CSV table of C-alpha atoms in Angstrom, one decimal:
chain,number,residue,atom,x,y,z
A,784,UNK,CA,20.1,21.3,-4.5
A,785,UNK,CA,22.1,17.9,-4.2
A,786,UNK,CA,25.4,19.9,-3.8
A,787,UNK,CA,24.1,22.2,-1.2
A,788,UNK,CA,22.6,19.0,0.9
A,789,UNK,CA,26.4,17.7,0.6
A,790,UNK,CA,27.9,20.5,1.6
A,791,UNK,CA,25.4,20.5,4.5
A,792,UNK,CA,26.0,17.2,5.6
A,793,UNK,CA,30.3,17.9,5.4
A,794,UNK,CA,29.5,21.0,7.3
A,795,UNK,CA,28.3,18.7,10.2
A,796,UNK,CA,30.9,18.0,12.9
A,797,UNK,CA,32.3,14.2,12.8
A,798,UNK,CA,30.8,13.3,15.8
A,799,UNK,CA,26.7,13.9,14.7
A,800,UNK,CA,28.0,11.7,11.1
A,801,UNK,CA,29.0,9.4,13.1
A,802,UNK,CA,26.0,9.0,14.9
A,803,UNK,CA,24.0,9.2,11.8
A,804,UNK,CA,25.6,6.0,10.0
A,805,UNK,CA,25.7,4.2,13.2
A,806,UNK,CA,21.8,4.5,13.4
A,807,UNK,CA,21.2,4.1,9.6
A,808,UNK,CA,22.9,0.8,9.7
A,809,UNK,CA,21.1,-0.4,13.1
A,810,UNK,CA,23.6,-0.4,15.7
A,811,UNK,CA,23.5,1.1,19.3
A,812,UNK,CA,26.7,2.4,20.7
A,813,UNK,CA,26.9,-0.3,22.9
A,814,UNK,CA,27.0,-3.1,20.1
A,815,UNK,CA,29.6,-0.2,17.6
A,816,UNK,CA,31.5,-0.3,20.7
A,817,UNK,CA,31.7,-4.1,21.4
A,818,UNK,CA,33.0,-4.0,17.5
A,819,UNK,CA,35.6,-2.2,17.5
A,820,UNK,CA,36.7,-2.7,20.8
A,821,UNK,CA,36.1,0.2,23.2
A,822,UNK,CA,33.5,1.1,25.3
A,823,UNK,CA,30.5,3.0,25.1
A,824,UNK,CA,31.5,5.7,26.6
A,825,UNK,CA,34.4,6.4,24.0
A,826,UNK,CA,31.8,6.2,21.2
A,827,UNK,CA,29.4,8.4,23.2
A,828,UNK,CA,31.8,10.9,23.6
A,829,UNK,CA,33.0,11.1,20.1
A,830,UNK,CA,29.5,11.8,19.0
A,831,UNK,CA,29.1,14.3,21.3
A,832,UNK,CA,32.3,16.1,19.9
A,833,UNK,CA,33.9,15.7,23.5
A,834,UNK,CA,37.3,13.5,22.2
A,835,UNK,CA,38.3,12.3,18.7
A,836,UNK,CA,38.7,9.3,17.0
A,837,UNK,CA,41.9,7.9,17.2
A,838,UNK,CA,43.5,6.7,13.6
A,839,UNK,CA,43.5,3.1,14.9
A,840,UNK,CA,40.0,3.7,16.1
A,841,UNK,CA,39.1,5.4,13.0
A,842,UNK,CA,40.4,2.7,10.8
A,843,UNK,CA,38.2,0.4,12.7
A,844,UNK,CA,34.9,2.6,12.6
A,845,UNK,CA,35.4,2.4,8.8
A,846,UNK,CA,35.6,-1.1,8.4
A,847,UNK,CA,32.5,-1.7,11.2
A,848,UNK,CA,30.2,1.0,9.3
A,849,UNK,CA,31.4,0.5,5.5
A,850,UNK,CA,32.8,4.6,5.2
A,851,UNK,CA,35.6,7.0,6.6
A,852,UNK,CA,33.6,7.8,9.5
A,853,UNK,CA,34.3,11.4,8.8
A,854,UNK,CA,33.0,11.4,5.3
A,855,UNK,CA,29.6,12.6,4.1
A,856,UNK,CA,26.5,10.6,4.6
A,857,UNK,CA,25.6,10.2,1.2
A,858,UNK,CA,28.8,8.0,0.5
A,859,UNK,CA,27.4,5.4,2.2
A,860,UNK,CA,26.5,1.9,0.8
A,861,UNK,CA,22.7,2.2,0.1
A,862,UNK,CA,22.3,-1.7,-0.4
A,863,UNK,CA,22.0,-4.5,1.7
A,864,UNK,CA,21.2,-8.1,1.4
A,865,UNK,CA,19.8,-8.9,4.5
A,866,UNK,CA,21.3,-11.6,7.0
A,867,UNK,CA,20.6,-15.1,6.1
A,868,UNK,CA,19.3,-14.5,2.3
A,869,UNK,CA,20.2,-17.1,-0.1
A,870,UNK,CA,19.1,-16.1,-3.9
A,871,UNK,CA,20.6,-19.0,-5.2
A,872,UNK,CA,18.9,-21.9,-2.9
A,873,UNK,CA,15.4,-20.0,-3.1
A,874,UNK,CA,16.2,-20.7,-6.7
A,875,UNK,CA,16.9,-24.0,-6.2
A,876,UNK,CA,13.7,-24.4,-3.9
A,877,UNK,CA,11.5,-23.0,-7.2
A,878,UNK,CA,13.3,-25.2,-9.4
A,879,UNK,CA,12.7,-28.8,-7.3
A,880,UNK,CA,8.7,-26.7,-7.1
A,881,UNK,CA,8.2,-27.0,-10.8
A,882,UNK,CA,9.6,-30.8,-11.0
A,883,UNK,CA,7.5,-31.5,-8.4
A,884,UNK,CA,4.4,-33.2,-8.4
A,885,UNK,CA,2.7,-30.0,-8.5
A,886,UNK,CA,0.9,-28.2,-5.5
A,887,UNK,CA,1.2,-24.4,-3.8
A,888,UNK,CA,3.6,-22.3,-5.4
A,889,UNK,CA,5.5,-19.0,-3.0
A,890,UNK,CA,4.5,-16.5,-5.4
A,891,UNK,CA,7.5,-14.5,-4.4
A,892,UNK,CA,9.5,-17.7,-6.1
A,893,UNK,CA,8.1,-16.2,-9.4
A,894,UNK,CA,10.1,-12.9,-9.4
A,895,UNK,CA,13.5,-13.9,-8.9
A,896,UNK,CA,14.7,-14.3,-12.3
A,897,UNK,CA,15.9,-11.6,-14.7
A,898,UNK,CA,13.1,-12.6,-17.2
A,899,UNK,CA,10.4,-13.1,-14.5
A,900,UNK,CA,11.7,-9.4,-13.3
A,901,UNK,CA,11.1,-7.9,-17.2
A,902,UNK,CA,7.6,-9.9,-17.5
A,903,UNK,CA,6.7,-8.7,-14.4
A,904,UNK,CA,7.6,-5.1,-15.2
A,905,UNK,CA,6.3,-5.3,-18.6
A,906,UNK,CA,3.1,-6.7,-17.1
A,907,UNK,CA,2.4,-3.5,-14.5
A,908,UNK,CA,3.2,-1.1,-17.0
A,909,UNK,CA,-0.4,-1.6,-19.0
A,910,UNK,CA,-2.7,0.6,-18.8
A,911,UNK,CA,-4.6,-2.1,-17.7
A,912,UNK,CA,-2.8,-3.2,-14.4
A,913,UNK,CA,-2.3,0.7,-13.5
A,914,UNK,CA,-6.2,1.2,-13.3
A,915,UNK,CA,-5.4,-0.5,-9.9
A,916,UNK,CA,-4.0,2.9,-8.3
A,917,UNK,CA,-3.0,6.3,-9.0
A,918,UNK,CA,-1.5,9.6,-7.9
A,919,UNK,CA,-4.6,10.9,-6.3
A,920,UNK,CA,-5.1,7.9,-4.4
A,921,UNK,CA,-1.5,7.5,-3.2
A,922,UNK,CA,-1.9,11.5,-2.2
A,923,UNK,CA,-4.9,10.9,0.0
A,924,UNK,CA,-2.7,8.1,1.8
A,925,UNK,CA,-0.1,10.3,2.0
A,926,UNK,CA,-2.3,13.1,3.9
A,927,UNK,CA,-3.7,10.0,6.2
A,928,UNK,CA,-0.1,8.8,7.3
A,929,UNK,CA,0.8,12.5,8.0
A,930,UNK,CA,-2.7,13.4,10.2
A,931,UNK,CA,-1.4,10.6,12.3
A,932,UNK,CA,2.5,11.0,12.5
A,933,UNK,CA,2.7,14.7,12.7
A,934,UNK,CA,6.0,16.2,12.1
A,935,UNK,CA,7.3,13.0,13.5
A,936,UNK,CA,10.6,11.9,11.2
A,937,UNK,CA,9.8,8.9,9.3
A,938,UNK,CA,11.0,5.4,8.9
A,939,UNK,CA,8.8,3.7,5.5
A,940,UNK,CA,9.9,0.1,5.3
A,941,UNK,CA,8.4,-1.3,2.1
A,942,UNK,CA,7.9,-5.1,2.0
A,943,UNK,CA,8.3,-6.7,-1.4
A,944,UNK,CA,7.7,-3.3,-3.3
A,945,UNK,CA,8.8,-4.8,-6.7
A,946,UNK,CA,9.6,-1.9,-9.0
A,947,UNK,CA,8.0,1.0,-6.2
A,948,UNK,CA,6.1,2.9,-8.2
A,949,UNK,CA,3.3,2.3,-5.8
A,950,UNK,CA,5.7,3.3,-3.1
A,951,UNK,CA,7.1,6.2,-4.8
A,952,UNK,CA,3.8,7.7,-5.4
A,953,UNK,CA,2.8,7.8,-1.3
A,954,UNK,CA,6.5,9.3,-0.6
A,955,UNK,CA,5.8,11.6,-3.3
A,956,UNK,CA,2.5,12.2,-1.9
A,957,UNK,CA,4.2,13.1,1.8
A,958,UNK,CA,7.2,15.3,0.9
A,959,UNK,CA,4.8,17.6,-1.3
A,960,UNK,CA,2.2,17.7,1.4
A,961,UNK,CA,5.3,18.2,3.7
A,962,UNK,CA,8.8,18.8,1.8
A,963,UNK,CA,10.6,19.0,5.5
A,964,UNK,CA,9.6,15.6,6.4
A,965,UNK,CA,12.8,13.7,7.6
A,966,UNK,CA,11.8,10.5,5.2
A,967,UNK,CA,14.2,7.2,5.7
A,968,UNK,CA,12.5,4.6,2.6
A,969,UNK,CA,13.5,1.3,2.8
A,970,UNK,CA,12.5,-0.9,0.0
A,971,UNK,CA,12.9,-4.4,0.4
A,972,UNK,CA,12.4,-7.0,-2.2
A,973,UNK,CA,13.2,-11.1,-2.8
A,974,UNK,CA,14.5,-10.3,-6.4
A,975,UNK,CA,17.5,-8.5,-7.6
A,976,UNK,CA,16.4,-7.4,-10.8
A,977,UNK,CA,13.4,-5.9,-9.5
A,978,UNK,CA,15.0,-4.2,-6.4
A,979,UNK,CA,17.6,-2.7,-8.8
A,980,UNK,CA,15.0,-1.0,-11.1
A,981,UNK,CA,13.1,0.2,-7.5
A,982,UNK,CA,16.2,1.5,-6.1
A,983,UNK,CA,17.2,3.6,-9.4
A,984,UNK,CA,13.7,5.0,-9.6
A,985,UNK,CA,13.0,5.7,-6.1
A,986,UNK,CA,16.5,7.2,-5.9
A,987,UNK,CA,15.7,9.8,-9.1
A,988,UNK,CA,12.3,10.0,-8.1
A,989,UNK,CA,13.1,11.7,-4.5
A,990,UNK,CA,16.5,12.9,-5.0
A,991,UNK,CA,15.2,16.7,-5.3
A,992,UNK,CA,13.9,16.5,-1.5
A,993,UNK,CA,16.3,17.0,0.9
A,994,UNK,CA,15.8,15.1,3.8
A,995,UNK,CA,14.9,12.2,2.1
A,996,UNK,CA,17.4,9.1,1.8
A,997,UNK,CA,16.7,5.6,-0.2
A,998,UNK,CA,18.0,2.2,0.7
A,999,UNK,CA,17.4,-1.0,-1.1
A,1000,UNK,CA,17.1,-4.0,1.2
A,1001,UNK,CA,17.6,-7.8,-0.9
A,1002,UNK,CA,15.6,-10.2,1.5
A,1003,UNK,CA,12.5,-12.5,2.4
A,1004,UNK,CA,9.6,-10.5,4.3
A,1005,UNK,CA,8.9,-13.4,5.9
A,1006,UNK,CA,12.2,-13.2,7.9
A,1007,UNK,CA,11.5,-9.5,8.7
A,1008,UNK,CA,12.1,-9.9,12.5
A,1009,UNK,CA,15.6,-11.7,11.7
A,1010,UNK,CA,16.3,-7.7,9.6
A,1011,UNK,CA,17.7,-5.9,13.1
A,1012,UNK,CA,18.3,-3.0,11.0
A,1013,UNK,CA,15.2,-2.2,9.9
A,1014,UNK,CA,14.1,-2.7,13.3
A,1015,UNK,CA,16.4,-0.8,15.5
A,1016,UNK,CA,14.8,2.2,17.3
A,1017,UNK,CA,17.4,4.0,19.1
A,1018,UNK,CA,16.5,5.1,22.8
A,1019,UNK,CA,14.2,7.9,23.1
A,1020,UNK,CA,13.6,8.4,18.9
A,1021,UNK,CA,11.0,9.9,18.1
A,1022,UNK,CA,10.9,8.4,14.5
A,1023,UNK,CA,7.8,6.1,13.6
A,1024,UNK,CA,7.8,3.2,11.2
A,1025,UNK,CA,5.6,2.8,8.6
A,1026,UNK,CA,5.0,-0.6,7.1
A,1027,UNK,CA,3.8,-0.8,3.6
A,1028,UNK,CA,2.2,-3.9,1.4
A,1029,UNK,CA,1.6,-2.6,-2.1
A,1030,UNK,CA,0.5,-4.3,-5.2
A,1031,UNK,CA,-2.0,-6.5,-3.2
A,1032,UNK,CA,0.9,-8.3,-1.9
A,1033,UNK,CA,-1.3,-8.9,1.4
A,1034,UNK,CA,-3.7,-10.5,-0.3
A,1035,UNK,CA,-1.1,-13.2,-1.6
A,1036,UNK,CA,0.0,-14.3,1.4
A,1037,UNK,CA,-0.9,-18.4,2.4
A,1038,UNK,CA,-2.4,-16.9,5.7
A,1039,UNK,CA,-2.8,-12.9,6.2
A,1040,UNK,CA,-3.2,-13.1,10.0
A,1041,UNK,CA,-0.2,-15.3,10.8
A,1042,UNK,CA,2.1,-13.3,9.0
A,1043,UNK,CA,0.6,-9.9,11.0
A,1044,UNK,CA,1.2,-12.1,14.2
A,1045,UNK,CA,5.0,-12.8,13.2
A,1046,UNK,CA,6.8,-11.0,11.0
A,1047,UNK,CA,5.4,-7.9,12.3
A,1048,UNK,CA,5.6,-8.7,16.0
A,1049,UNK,CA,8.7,-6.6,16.7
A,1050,UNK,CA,6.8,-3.3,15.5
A,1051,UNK,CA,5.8,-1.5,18.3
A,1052,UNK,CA,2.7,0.9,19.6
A,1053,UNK,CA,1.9,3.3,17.4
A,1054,UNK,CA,3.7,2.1,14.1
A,1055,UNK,CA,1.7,2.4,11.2
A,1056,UNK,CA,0.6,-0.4,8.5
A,1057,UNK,CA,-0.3,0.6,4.6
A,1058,UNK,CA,-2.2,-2.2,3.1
A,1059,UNK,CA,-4.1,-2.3,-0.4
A,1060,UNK,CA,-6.5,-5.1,-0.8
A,1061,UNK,CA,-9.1,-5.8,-3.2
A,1062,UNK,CA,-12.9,-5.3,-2.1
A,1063,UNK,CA,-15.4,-8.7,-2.4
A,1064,UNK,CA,-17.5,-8.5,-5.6
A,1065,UNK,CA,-20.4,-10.7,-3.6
A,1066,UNK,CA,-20.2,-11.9,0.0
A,1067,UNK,CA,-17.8,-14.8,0.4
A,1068,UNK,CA,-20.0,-17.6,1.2
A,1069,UNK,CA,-21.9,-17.0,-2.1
A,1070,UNK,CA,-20.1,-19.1,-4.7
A,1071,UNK,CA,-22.7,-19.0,-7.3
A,1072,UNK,CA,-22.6,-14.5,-6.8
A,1073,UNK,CA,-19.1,-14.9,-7.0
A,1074,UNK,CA,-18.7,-16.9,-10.3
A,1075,UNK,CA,-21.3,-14.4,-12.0
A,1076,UNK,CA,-19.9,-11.2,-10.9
A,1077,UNK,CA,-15.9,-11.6,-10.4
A,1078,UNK,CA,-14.3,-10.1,-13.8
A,1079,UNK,CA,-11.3,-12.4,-12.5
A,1080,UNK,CA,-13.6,-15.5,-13.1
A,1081,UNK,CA,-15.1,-14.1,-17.0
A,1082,UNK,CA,-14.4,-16.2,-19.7
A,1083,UNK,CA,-12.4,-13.5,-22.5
A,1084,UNK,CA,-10.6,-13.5,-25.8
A,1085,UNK,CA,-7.0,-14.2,-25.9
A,1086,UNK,CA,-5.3,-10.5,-25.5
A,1087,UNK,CA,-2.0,-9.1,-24.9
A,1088,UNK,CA,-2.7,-8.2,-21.4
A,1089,UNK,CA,-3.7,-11.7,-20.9
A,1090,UNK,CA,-0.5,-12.8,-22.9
A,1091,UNK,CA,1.8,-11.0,-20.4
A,1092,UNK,CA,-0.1,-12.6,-17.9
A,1093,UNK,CA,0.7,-15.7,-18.9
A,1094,UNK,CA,4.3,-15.0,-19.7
A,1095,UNK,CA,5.1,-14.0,-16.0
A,1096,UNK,CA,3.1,-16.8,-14.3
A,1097,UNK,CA,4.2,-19.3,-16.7
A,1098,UNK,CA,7.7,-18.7,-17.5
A,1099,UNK,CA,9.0,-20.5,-14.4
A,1100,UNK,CA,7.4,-23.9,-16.0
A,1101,UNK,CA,8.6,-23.5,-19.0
A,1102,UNK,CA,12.1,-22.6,-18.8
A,1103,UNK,CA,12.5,-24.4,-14.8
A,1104,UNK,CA,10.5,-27.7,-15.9
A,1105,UNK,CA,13.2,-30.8,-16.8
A,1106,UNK,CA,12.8,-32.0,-20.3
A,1107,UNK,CA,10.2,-28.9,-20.8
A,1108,UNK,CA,6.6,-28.4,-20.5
A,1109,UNK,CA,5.2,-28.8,-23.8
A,1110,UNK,CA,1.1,-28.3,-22.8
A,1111,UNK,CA,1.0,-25.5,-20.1
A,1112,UNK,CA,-2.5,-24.0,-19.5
A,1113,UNK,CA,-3.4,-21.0,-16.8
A,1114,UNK,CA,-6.7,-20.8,-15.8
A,1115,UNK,CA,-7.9,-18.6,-13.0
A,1116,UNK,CA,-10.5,-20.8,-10.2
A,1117,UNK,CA,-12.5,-20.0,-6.9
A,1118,UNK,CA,-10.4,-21.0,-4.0
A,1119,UNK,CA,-11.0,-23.0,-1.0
A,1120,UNK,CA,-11.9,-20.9,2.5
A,1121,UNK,CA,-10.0,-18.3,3.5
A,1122,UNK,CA,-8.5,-17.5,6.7
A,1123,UNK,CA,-9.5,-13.8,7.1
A,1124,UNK,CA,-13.5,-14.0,7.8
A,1125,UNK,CA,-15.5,-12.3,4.4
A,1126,UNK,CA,-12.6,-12.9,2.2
A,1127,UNK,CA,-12.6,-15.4,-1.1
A,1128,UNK,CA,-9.4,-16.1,-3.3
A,1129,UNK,CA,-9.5,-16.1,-7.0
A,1130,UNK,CA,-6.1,-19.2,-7.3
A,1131,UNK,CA,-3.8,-18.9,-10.7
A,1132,UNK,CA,-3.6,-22.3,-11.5
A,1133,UNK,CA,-1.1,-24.3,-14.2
A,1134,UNK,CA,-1.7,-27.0,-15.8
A,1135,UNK,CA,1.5,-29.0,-17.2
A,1136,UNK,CA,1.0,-31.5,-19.3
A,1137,UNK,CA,3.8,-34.8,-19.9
A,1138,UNK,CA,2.5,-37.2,-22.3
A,1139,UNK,CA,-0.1,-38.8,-20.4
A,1140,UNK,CA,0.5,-37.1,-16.9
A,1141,UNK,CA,-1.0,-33.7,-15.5
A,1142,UNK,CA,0.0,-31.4,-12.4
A,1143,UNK,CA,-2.0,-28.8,-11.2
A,1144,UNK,CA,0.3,-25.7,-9.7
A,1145,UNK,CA,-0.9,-22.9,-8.0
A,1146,UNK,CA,1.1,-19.9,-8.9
A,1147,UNK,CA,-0.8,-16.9,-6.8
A,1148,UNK,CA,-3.5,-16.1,-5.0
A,1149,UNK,CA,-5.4,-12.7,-5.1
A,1150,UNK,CA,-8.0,-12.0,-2.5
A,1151,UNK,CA,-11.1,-10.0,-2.1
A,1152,UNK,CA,-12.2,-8.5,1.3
A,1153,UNK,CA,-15.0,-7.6,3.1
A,1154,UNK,CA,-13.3,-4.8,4.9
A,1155,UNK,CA,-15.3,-4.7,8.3
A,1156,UNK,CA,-14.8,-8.5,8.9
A,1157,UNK,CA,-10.5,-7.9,7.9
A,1158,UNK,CA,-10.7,-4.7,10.3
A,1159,UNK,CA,-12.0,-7.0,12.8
A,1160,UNK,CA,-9.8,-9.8,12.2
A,1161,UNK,CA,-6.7,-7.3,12.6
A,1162,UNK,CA,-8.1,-5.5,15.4
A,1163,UNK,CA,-7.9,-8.8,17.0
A,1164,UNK,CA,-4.5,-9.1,17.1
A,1165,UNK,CA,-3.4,-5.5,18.1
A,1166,UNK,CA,-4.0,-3.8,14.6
A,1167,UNK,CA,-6.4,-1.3,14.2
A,1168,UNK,CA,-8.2,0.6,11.1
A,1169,UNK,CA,-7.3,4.9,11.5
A,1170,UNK,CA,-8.6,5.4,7.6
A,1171,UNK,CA,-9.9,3.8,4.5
A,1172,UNK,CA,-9.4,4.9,1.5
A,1173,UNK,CA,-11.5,3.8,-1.4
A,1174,UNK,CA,-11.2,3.9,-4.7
A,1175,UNK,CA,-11.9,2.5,-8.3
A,1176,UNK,CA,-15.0,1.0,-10.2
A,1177,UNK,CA,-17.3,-1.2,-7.7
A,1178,UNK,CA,-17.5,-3.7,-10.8
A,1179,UNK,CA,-14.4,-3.6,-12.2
A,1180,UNK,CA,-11.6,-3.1,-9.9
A,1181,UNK,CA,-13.0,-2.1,-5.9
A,1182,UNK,CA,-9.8,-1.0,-4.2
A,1183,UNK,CA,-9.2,0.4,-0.8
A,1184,UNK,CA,-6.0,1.2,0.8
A,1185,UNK,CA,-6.2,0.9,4.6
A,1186,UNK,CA,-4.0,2.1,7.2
A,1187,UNK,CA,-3.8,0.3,10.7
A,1188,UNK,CA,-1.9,1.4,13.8
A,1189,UNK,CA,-0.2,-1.0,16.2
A,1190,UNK,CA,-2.0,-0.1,19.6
């Protein structure tokens, strides 16, 4: 099946390749043409098979859009980093963090070294952590994105989708409700490690369908509307954008509603959002409800879960910490208020101990949801609920994956 798609796409005439890579790496033909020097027109024309290339201009187009302009699509590169990312002073940033005086730790920080990557992996491989989602609940959000979009073609841009098998799961879910589905998945990640174990897996995962392409993306969600080329929408597409947050990342974030506000404000009407969250285990101004029913708040015996849980969130202190941290202890608390109306945080929080001296970090956040007061809250900003879906145990693990639409 791979061969016959290649042969397919070498069968196309220059001019539609052309067009193809110039879209897939977020140019108009205005800006292609301002780069190599000619003017839209001539690049019009060449994608509409009216003139050729000339081997100057050629030369050019290769250098502009990273392949011989008349070669396949599937030769080429399928990894960015995006503009402005800097691994190595976001490393620097968590480094000064832990030598700090303690305080509010980015929990994205945590994943960006190789053993943070392999604690993290080994951590959402337990049967445990999986509980949290599976193939029938990805398929019924699958079916929802589709009863929206239609045959529409499909842009899914996945914000910090760690190793994707979340991710996976909901493509999965589309192509085999839909195996035609034109299906463009971005996934975009702060760490390497992780990004390269998403990429290989989404890439085997989907390479038996078609029209379905895979790019990994090395950059900060945060400075999503600085990413032009996940944002481009050429004049007159009909494609529509999907935005994912899997793996409770929304629930992480300092403030929920500010980042909806700004790094999603280039999205426009009718883009879709995929969040999972957590659902409340007692209303949120109930503290006492909270403490008693939240499994995230229960006292338990030392396991290996709660080992690996301990190795991920604490490993920055440990190996990051000058002079090392020789009394680090993790203890889950009740948060202060939250921003999003109905919601409480259950806060990781360190302990490091120096002799005589203590500093409290908090490493993440996870947050329950009362989902009518967070459909509200979203609504309120130009977000709207289409579909809930709900699943897991009410007292163990109350999930619901929601999709909004930009209206």
């Amino acid at each position: 099946a791979r061969m016959e798609q290649v042969e397919q796409v070498e069968a196309q005439p220059v001019g539609a390749v052309l067009k193809q890579k110039r879209e897939c790496v977020g140019l108009s033909r205005e800006e292609l043409a301002r780069a190599v020097g000619v003017s839209s027109s001539t690049i019009k024309a060449i994608e509409l098979g009216n003139r050729k290339a000339s081997p100057e201009l050629a030369q050019k187009l290769d250098r502009v859009l990273g392949a011989d302009s008349a070669a396949p699509v599937g030769s080429v590169l399928n990894c960015w980093i995006a503009p402005g990312f800097n691994a190595l002073r976001l490393l620097g940033d968590l480094v000064a963090k832990v030598n700090g005086a303690g305080g509010s730790l980015e929990q994205s920080l945590l994943y960006l070294d190789h053993r943070s990557a392999a604690d993290w992996c080994a951590l959402i491989d337990t049967a445990d952590y999986q509980q949290f989602g599976n193939a029938s609940t990805y398929l019924r959000s699958a079916r929802a994105v589709l009863r929206v979009t239609k045959d529409a073609p499909l842009d899914l841009i996945c914000l910090g989708c760690g190793s994707a098998r979340r991710e996976v799961s909901l493509c999965n879910g589309m192509l085999e409700e839909r195996s035609a589905t034109d299906l463009r998945l971005y996934l975009l990640d702060i760490s390497q490690p992780l990004l390269s174990e998403a990429y290989a897996y989404a890439a085997e995962a989907l390479d038996r369908y078609p029209h379905a392409s895979v790019t990994a993306v090395q950059g900060n969600f945060h400075d999503l509307p600085r990413y032009g080329a996940l944002l481009y929408r050429p004049e007159h597409s009909h494609r529509r954008k999907i935005i994912t947050m899997l793996g409770f990342t929304f629930g992480n974030l300092d403030n929920e509603l500010r980042f909806v506000s700004d790094a999603l404000a280039p999205f426009a009407k009718g883009d879709l959002l995929l969040l999972d969250v957590q659902r409340g285990y007692a209303a949120a101004g109930d503290a006492s409800a909270i403490r008693r029913n939240d499994p995230g708040l229960q006292p338990g015996a030392q396991s290996a879960r709660q080992r690996q849980i301990e190795a991920f969130f604490l490993g920055p202190l440990r190996r990051y910490r000058e002079g090392g941290a020789p009394v680090v202890e993790l203890r889950n608390e009740l948060g202060p208020a939250c921003v999003v109306p109905g919601s409480y945080q259950i806060e990781h929080v360190a302990n490091v101990k120096d002799g005589a001296k203590s500093r409290r970090f908090v490493l993440a956040k996870a947050r329950r949801y009362s989902i009518a007061e967070l459909s509200l809250a979203l609504g309120s900003i130009g977000w709207h609920l289409v579909e809930q879906v709900a699943s897991g145990d009410d007292k163990r693990a109350p999930i619901s994956q929601l999709l909004f639409e930009r209206r």
